[in-house]
Coordinates of C-alpha atoms and ligand atoms in Angstrom, one line a residue:
M874 CA 286.1 68.6 122.5
K875 CA 288.6 70.9 124.0
V876 CA 287.6 71.2 127.7
L877 CA 288.8 73.5 130.4
L878 CA 288.4 72.2 133.9
T879 CA 288.5 74.9 136.6
G880 CA 289.5 73.3 139.9
G881 CA 290.7 70.3 137.8
T882 CA 293.5 69.3 140.2
G883 CA 290.9 68.9 143.0
F884 CA 289.1 65.8 144.2
I885 CA 286.3 65.7 141.7
G886 CA 288.0 67.6 138.9
S887 CA 291.0 65.2 138.7
H888 CA 288.6 62.2 138.3
A889 CA 286.8 64.1 135.6
A890 CA 290.1 64.9 133.8
V891 CA 290.8 61.1 133.7
R892 CA 287.4 60.2 132.3
L893 CA 287.5 62.9 129.7
I894 CA 291.0 62.1 128.5
E895 CA 290.0 58.4 128.3
L896 CA 287.2 59.4 126.0
G897 CA 289.6 61.2 123.8
H898 CA 288.9 64.8 124.8
D899 CA 291.6 67.5 124.9
V900 CA 291.7 68.5 128.6
E901 CA 293.3 71.6 130.2
I902 CA 293.2 72.5 133.8
L903 CA 293.0 75.9 135.5
D904 CA 293.7 75.8 139.3
N905 CA 295.4 78.0 141.8
L906 CA 296.3 74.9 144.0
V907 CA 294.8 76.4 147.1
N908 CA 293.3 73.0 147.9
S909 CA 295.2 70.6 145.7
K910 CA 298.7 69.6 144.6
V911 CA 300.4 69.9 141.2
E912 CA 301.6 66.2 141.5
V913 CA 298.0 65.3 140.6
L914 CA 298.9 66.1 136.9
D915 CA 301.5 63.3 136.9
K916 CA 299.0 60.9 138.5
I917 CA 296.5 61.7 135.7
K918 CA 299.3 61.0 133.2
E919 CA 300.1 57.7 135.0
I920 CA 296.5 56.6 134.5
T921 CA 295.8 57.9 131.1
G922 CA 299.2 58.4 129.4
V923 CA 298.3 62.1 128.9
K924 CA 299.4 65.0 131.0
P925 CA 296.8 67.7 130.8
G926 CA 297.8 71.3 130.0
F927 CA 297.9 73.3 133.2
H928 CA 297.4 76.9 134.1
Q929 CA 298.3 77.8 137.7
V930 CA 295.9 80.7 137.8
D931 CA 293.6 82.2 140.4
L932 CA 290.1 82.9 139.1
L933 CA 290.2 86.2 141.0
D934 CA 293.0 87.3 138.7
Y935 CA 290.9 88.5 135.8
E936 CA 293.7 89.4 133.5
A937 CA 295.4 86.0 134.0
V938 CA 292.1 84.2 133.3
R939 CA 291.7 86.3 130.1
E940 CA 295.2 85.1 129.0
V941 CA 294.1 81.5 129.4
F942 CA 291.1 82.1 127.3
K943 CA 292.8 84.2 124.6
D944 CA 294.2 81.3 122.6
G945 CA 292.2 78.6 124.5
G946 CA 289.7 77.6 121.8
Y947 CA 287.6 75.8 124.4
D948 CA 284.3 74.1 123.5
L949 CA 283.3 73.5 127.1
V950 CA 284.1 74.7 130.6
I951 CA 283.4 72.5 133.6
H952 CA 283.6 74.8 136.6
F953 CA 284.7 72.8 139.7
A954 CA 286.9 75.6 141.3
G955 CA 285.6 76.9 144.6
L956 CA 286.2 76.9 148.3
K957 CA 283.9 74.3 149.9
A958 CA 284.5 74.0 153.7
V959 CA 281.1 74.8 155.3
G960 CA 282.5 75.6 158.8
E961 CA 285.2 77.9 157.4
S962 CA 282.6 79.8 155.3
V963 CA 280.7 80.7 158.5
E964 CA 283.9 82.1 160.0
K965 CA 285.1 83.8 156.8
P966 CA 282.0 84.7 154.7
L967 CA 283.7 87.4 152.6
L968 CA 286.4 85.0 151.5
Y969 CA 283.7 82.6 150.3
Y970 CA 281.6 85.2 148.5
E971 CA 284.7 86.8 146.9
N972 CA 286.3 83.5 145.8
N973 CA 283.3 81.6 144.6
I974 CA 281.2 84.4 143.2
E975 CA 283.7 86.9 141.9
G976 CA 285.7 83.9 140.5
T977 CA 282.7 82.7 138.6
I978 CA 281.9 86.2 137.3
N979 CA 285.5 86.5 136.0
L980 CA 285.1 83.1 134.3
L981 CA 281.8 84.0 132.7
K982 CA 283.2 87.3 131.4
C983 CA 286.1 85.6 129.8
M984 CA 283.8 82.9 128.3
R985 CA 281.7 85.7 126.9
E986 CA 284.6 87.6 125.4
S987 CA 286.0 84.5 123.7
G988 CA 282.7 83.0 122.6
V989 CA 282.7 79.9 124.8
K990 CA 279.1 78.8 125.0
K991 CA 279.0 75.7 127.2
I992 CA 279.4 75.5 131.0
I993 CA 278.7 72.8 133.5
F994 CA 278.6 74.0 137.1
S995 CA 279.3 72.1 140.3
S996 CA 276.4 73.0 142.6
S997 CA 275.4 71.2 145.8
A998 CA 272.4 69.6 147.6
T999 CA 272.9 72.4 150.1
V1000 CA 271.0 74.8 147.9
Y1001 CA 267.7 73.1 148.9
G1002 CA 268.1 74.5 152.5
D1003 CA 266.1 73.5 155.6
T1004 CA 262.6 73.1 154.2
G1005 CA 261.6 70.0 156.2
E1006 CA 262.0 67.7 153.2
T1007 CA 264.3 64.7 153.2
K1008 CA 264.2 63.7 149.5
F1009 CA 264.8 66.4 147.0
T1010 CA 263.6 66.8 143.4
E1011 CA 265.0 69.5 141.1
E1012 CA 261.6 71.3 141.1
M1013 CA 261.7 72.0 144.9
P1014 CA 262.4 75.5 146.0
V1015 CA 266.1 76.5 146.4
G1016 CA 267.7 79.3 148.3
V1017 CA 265.5 79.1 151.3
K1018 CA 267.0 78.8 154.8
I1019 CA 270.5 77.8 153.6
S1020 CA 272.5 77.5 156.8
N1021 CA 275.9 78.7 155.7
P1022 CA 277.6 81.2 153.3
Y1023 CA 279.2 78.3 151.2
G1024 CA 275.7 77.0 150.3
K1025 CA 274.5 80.5 149.6
T1026 CA 277.4 81.1 147.1
K1027 CA 276.2 77.9 145.3
Y1028 CA 272.7 79.2 145.1
M1029 CA 273.8 82.7 144.0
I1030 CA 276.0 81.3 141.3
E1031 CA 273.0 79.2 140.0
E1032 CA 271.0 82.5 139.8
I1033 CA 273.9 84.3 138.0
L1034 CA 274.1 81.4 135.4
R1035 CA 270.3 81.6 134.9
D1036 CA 270.5 85.4 134.3
E1037 CA 273.5 85.0 131.9
A1038 CA 271.5 82.3 130.0
V1039 CA 268.7 84.8 129.5
A1040 CA 271.0 87.5 128.3
D1041 CA 272.8 85.2 125.9
E1042 CA 270.4 82.8 124.3
D1043 CA 273.1 80.7 122.8
L1044 CA 274.6 79.9 126.2
E1045 CA 274.3 76.2 127.3
V1046 CA 274.3 75.7 131.0
V1047 CA 274.1 72.6 133.1
I1048 CA 273.8 72.9 136.9
L1049 CA 274.7 69.6 138.7
R1050 CA 273.7 69.4 142.3
Y1051 CA 276.0 66.9 144.0
F1052 CA 275.0 65.0 147.1
N1053 CA 277.8 63.5 149.1
P1054 CA 280.8 62.5 146.9
I1055 CA 283.1 59.8 148.4
G1056 CA 285.6 57.2 147.1
A1057 CA 288.7 57.4 145.0
H1058 CA 290.1 56.2 141.6
E1059 CA 290.4 52.4 141.4
S1060 CA 294.1 52.7 140.6
G1061 CA 294.7 54.2 144.0
L1062 CA 296.5 57.2 142.4
L1063 CA 293.7 59.8 142.8
G1064 CA 291.5 60.5 145.8
E1065 CA 290.5 63.1 148.3
D1066 CA 293.5 64.9 149.8
P1067 CA 292.4 68.1 151.5
N1068 CA 295.2 70.5 152.4
D1069 CA 293.9 71.2 155.9
I1070 CA 291.8 69.4 158.5
P1071 CA 288.9 67.6 156.9
N1072 CA 285.4 68.1 158.1
N1073 CA 283.5 65.6 156.0
L1074 CA 282.6 62.2 157.3
M1075 CA 284.7 59.9 155.0
P1076 CA 288.0 61.7 155.3
I1077 CA 287.5 61.8 159.0
I1078 CA 286.7 58.1 159.2
M1079 CA 290.0 57.5 157.3
K1080 CA 292.0 59.7 159.7
V1081 CA 290.5 57.8 162.7
A1082 CA 291.4 54.5 161.0
R1083 CA 295.0 55.7 160.6
G1084 CA 295.2 56.8 164.2
E1085 CA 295.6 60.5 163.3
I1086 CA 292.4 61.3 165.1
K1087 CA 291.5 59.4 168.3
E1088 CA 287.8 58.8 167.5
L1089 CA 285.0 59.7 165.3
K1090 CA 282.6 62.2 166.9
I1091 CA 279.1 61.4 165.7
Y1092 CA 277.1 64.6 165.6
G1093 CA 273.8 63.6 167.2
D1094 CA 271.7 60.4 167.5
D1095 CA 268.4 62.1 168.0
Y1096 CA 267.4 62.8 164.4
E1097 CA 264.2 61.3 163.0
T1098 CA 266.2 58.8 161.0
V1099 CA 266.6 55.0 161.0
D1100 CA 268.9 55.0 164.0
G1101 CA 268.9 58.7 165.0
T1102 CA 272.2 59.6 163.3
G1103 CA 272.4 61.8 160.2
V1104 CA 271.5 60.2 156.9
R1105 CA 273.1 61.3 153.6
D1106 CA 273.2 60.2 150.0
Y1107 CA 276.8 59.1 149.4
I1108 CA 277.9 58.8 145.8
H1109 CA 281.1 57.3 144.4
V1110 CA 283.2 60.1 142.7
V1111 CA 283.6 58.1 139.5
D1112 CA 279.8 57.7 139.2
L1113 CA 279.4 61.4 139.9
V1114 CA 281.9 62.2 137.1
D1115 CA 280.0 59.9 134.7
G1116 CA 276.9 62.0 135.4
H1117 CA 278.8 65.0 133.9
L1118 CA 279.7 62.9 130.8
A1119 CA 276.0 62.0 130.4
A1120 CA 275.0 65.7 130.8
I1121 CA 277.5 66.8 128.1
K1122 CA 275.6 64.9 125.5
K1123 CA 272.3 66.6 126.4
M1124 CA 273.5 70.2 126.4
K1125 CA 271.4 72.7 124.5
P1126 CA 270.8 76.5 124.8
G1127 CA 269.3 77.4 128.2
V1128 CA 269.7 75.9 131.6
L1129 CA 269.4 72.2 132.7
V1130 CA 269.5 71.2 136.3
Y1131 CA 270.1 67.7 137.7
N1132 CA 270.6 66.1 141.1
L1133 CA 273.6 63.7 141.1
G1134 CA 273.0 61.2 143.9
T1135 CA 272.0 57.6 144.3
G1136 CA 268.5 58.1 145.7
R1137 CA 269.6 56.0 148.7
G1138 CA 270.3 57.2 152.2
T1139 CA 272.9 55.8 154.7
S1140 CA 273.2 56.8 158.4
V1141 CA 276.5 57.6 160.1
L1142 CA 276.3 54.5 162.2
E1143 CA 275.7 52.4 159.1
M1144 CA 278.8 54.0 157.5
V1145 CA 280.8 53.0 160.6
K1146 CA 279.6 49.4 160.3
M1147 CA 280.4 49.3 156.6
F1148 CA 283.8 50.7 157.2
E1149 CA 284.5 48.1 159.9
K1150 CA 283.4 45.3 157.5
A1151 CA 285.6 46.7 154.7
S1152 CA 288.7 47.2 156.8
G1153 CA 288.4 44.5 159.3
E1154 CA 289.1 47.1 162.0
K1155 CA 287.0 48.5 164.9
L1156 CA 286.4 52.2 164.5
P1157 CA 286.3 54.1 167.8
Y1158 CA 283.4 56.6 168.0
E1159 CA 281.6 58.8 170.5
I1160 CA 278.1 60.3 170.1
V1161 CA 278.2 64.0 170.8
G1162 CA 275.7 66.8 170.2
R1163 CA 274.4 67.9 166.8
R1164 CA 276.6 70.0 164.6
E1165 CA 275.1 73.4 163.9
G1166 CA 273.6 73.7 160.5
D1167 CA 273.2 70.0 159.9
L1168 CA 270.0 68.5 158.6
G1169 CA 268.8 65.0 159.7
E1170 CA 268.3 63.4 156.3
V1171 CA 269.3 64.6 152.8
I1172 CA 268.7 62.3 149.9
A1173 CA 268.5 62.9 146.2
N1174 CA 265.5 62.0 144.1
A1175 CA 267.7 61.0 141.1
D1176 CA 264.8 60.1 138.7
K1177 CA 265.3 63.1 136.5
A1178 CA 268.9 62.3 135.7
K1179 CA 268.0 58.7 135.1
K1180 CA 265.2 59.6 132.7
E1181 CA 266.7 62.4 130.8
L1182 CA 270.5 61.6 130.9
D1183 CA 270.1 57.8 131.0
W1184 CA 272.6 57.9 133.9
T1185 CA 272.5 56.2 137.2
A1186 CA 275.0 55.6 140.0
L1187 CA 276.4 52.0 139.7
R1188 CA 279.0 51.8 142.5
T1189 CA 278.2 51.0 146.1
I1190 CA 279.5 52.6 149.3
E1191 CA 281.5 49.4 149.9
D1192 CA 283.2 50.1 146.5
A1193 CA 284.0 53.6 147.6
M1194 CA 285.4 52.4 150.9
R1195 CA 287.6 49.8 149.2
D1196 CA 288.9 52.4 146.8
T1197 CA 289.5 55.0 149.5
L1198 CA 291.5 52.4 151.6
N1199 CA 293.5 51.5 148.5
Y1200 CA 294.2 55.1 147.8
L1201 CA 295.3 55.7 151.4
S1202 CA 297.5 52.6 151.5
Q1203 CA 299.4 54.0 148.5
N1204 CA 299.7 57.6 149.6
Ligands
NAD2165 P1 288.5 70.4 145.9 O1 288.8 71.5 146.9 O2 289.2 69.2 146.0 O3 288.6 71.1 144.5 C1 288.4 72.4 144.2 C2 289.6 73.0 143.4 O4 289.4 74.4 143.1 C3 290.9 72.9 144.2 O5 291.9 72.2 143.5 C4 291.3 74.4 144.5 O6 292.7 74.6 144.5 C5 290.6 75.1 143.3 N1 290.2 76.5 143.6 C6 289.5 77.0 144.6 N2 289.4 78.4 144.5 C7 290.1 78.7 143.3 C8 290.3 79.9 142.6 N3 289.9 81.1 143.1 N4 291.0 79.9 141.4 C9 291.4 78.7 140.9 N5 291.2 77.5 141.5 C10 290.6 77.5 142.7 O7 286.9 70.2 146.0 P2 286.0 69.1 145.3 O8 285.4 68.2 146.3 O9 286.7 68.5 144.1 O10 284.8 70.0 144.8 C11 284.7 70.5 143.4 C12 283.4 71.3 143.3 O11 282.3 70.6 143.7 C13 283.5 72.5 144.3 O12 282.9 73.6 143.6 C14 282.6 72.1 145.4 O13 282.0 73.2 146.1 C15 281.5 71.3 144.7 N6 280.9 70.3 145.6 C16 281.7 69.4 146.3 C17 281.1 68.5 147.2 C18 281.9 67.6 148.0 O14 281.4 67.1 149.1 N7 283.1 67.3 147.7 C19 279.6 68.5 147.3 C20 278.9 69.4 146.6 C21 279.5 70.3 145.7
UFG2166 N1 279.3 63.6 160.6 C1 279.6 63.2 161.8 N2 280.9 63.4 162.3 C2 281.8 64.0 161.6 C3 281.5 64.5 160.3 C4 280.3 64.3 159.8 O1 278.8 62.6 162.5 O2 282.9 64.2 162.1 C5 278.0 63.4 160.0 C6 277.2 64.7 159.7 O3 276.5 65.2 160.9 C7 276.3 64.3 158.6 C8 277.1 63.2 157.9 O4 278.1 62.8 158.8 O5 275.1 63.7 159.2 C9 277.8 63.8 156.6 O6 278.5 65.0 156.9 P1 279.5 65.6 155.9 O7 280.2 66.8 156.6 O8 280.4 64.6 155.3 O9 278.6 66.1 154.7 P2 277.4 67.2 154.7 O10 276.2 66.4 154.2 O11 277.3 67.9 156.0 O12 277.9 68.2 153.6 C10 278.5 67.8 152.4 C11 279.6 68.8 152.0 C12 278.9 70.1 151.5 C13 277.9 69.8 150.5 C14 276.9 68.8 151.0 C15 275.9 68.4 149.9 O13 280.4 69.1 153.1 O14 279.9 70.9 150.9 O15 277.5 67.6 151.4 O16 274.9 67.6 150.4 F1 277.2 70.9 150.2

């Protein structure tokens, strides 16, 4: 297939590019590089032997996106592009609504114009909101009590995709709700390399380990969890990407929704201990107050993807930590 990856130079998109090329697909990337670097294309080539076609285009630039689609001949779009910093979205909601929603509308308009009928969308566990649940199935309500504009954009885009699939009954949509992606490519060439200060746990742990941040601040130890610290479902980025490959095979007209997680939860303190074991170093930390908008425990029920896609996450958190350390030692 000829596949267009929006956001394909980013953390998850770059790993997807590698897997798709390895399977023999013709991959092109559209990205404005707001949160990634053009060198990623050479890294993809180093791993696969193929440098994907690249369009440095902003999804907000409708005419430029149209140009990409004009002679594109794409069979499938995987839509990774978006801004994703939860805290920043609270400070700059309009930036997030404009970038993520308007960008998606432009993309869908161009897909419609050029007859592209398949799209996979990167959604997030955050669409489930604060409902008091800890383990989420795809049938549970979404869009309720979402604590930040970023999460709301993901929910709204899901709704736009559903409406578009009603209007165009040939459209094939897969919504994938990612839990907490971590890790890096085993080659050490690709990983998570945010352009600004990270706010996710793994990148922060890595910065503490490198002495760039003095200590890890653990946001709260009074949740109703195994040790009081926040519990999440961490999934290796390569497993996450394999979930997309499994979903491609099942695409059909209409909308399919899957959680991509492991079904297992790990607390922040457990993550610290695992990191210390993997690296042989002590990780300095301090317990501070809860972070606004955080939930105590968020875990995927991953049964639907297992049953219908025959996909399950295979890699462990230790694998992800080893791969991330390897990536950092090379970069
Ligand atoms: P990332 O920031 O590494 O990649 C996103 C890419 O999109 C970047 O390369 C960025 O330059 C590009 N981009 C942003 N706005 C754009 C625009 N207007 N036009 C063109 N390109 C644009 O993030 P990631 O971790 O790889 O996430 C990929 C997708 O998965 C995002 O949509 C994100 O919201 C979603 N997601 C990520 C996580 C996570 O924890 N990493 C969890 C759930 C969902
Ligand atoms: N945490 C700390 N200290 C830190 C950073 C995080 O204790 O410095 C804790 C958090 O409180 C939470 C856990 O580590 O308990 C994970 O936090 P992350 O920020 O890494 O991840 P979140 O679960 O808060 O959110 C992430 C992405 C969202 C995405 C969501 C999907 O940031 O974009 O996963 O579940 F929507």
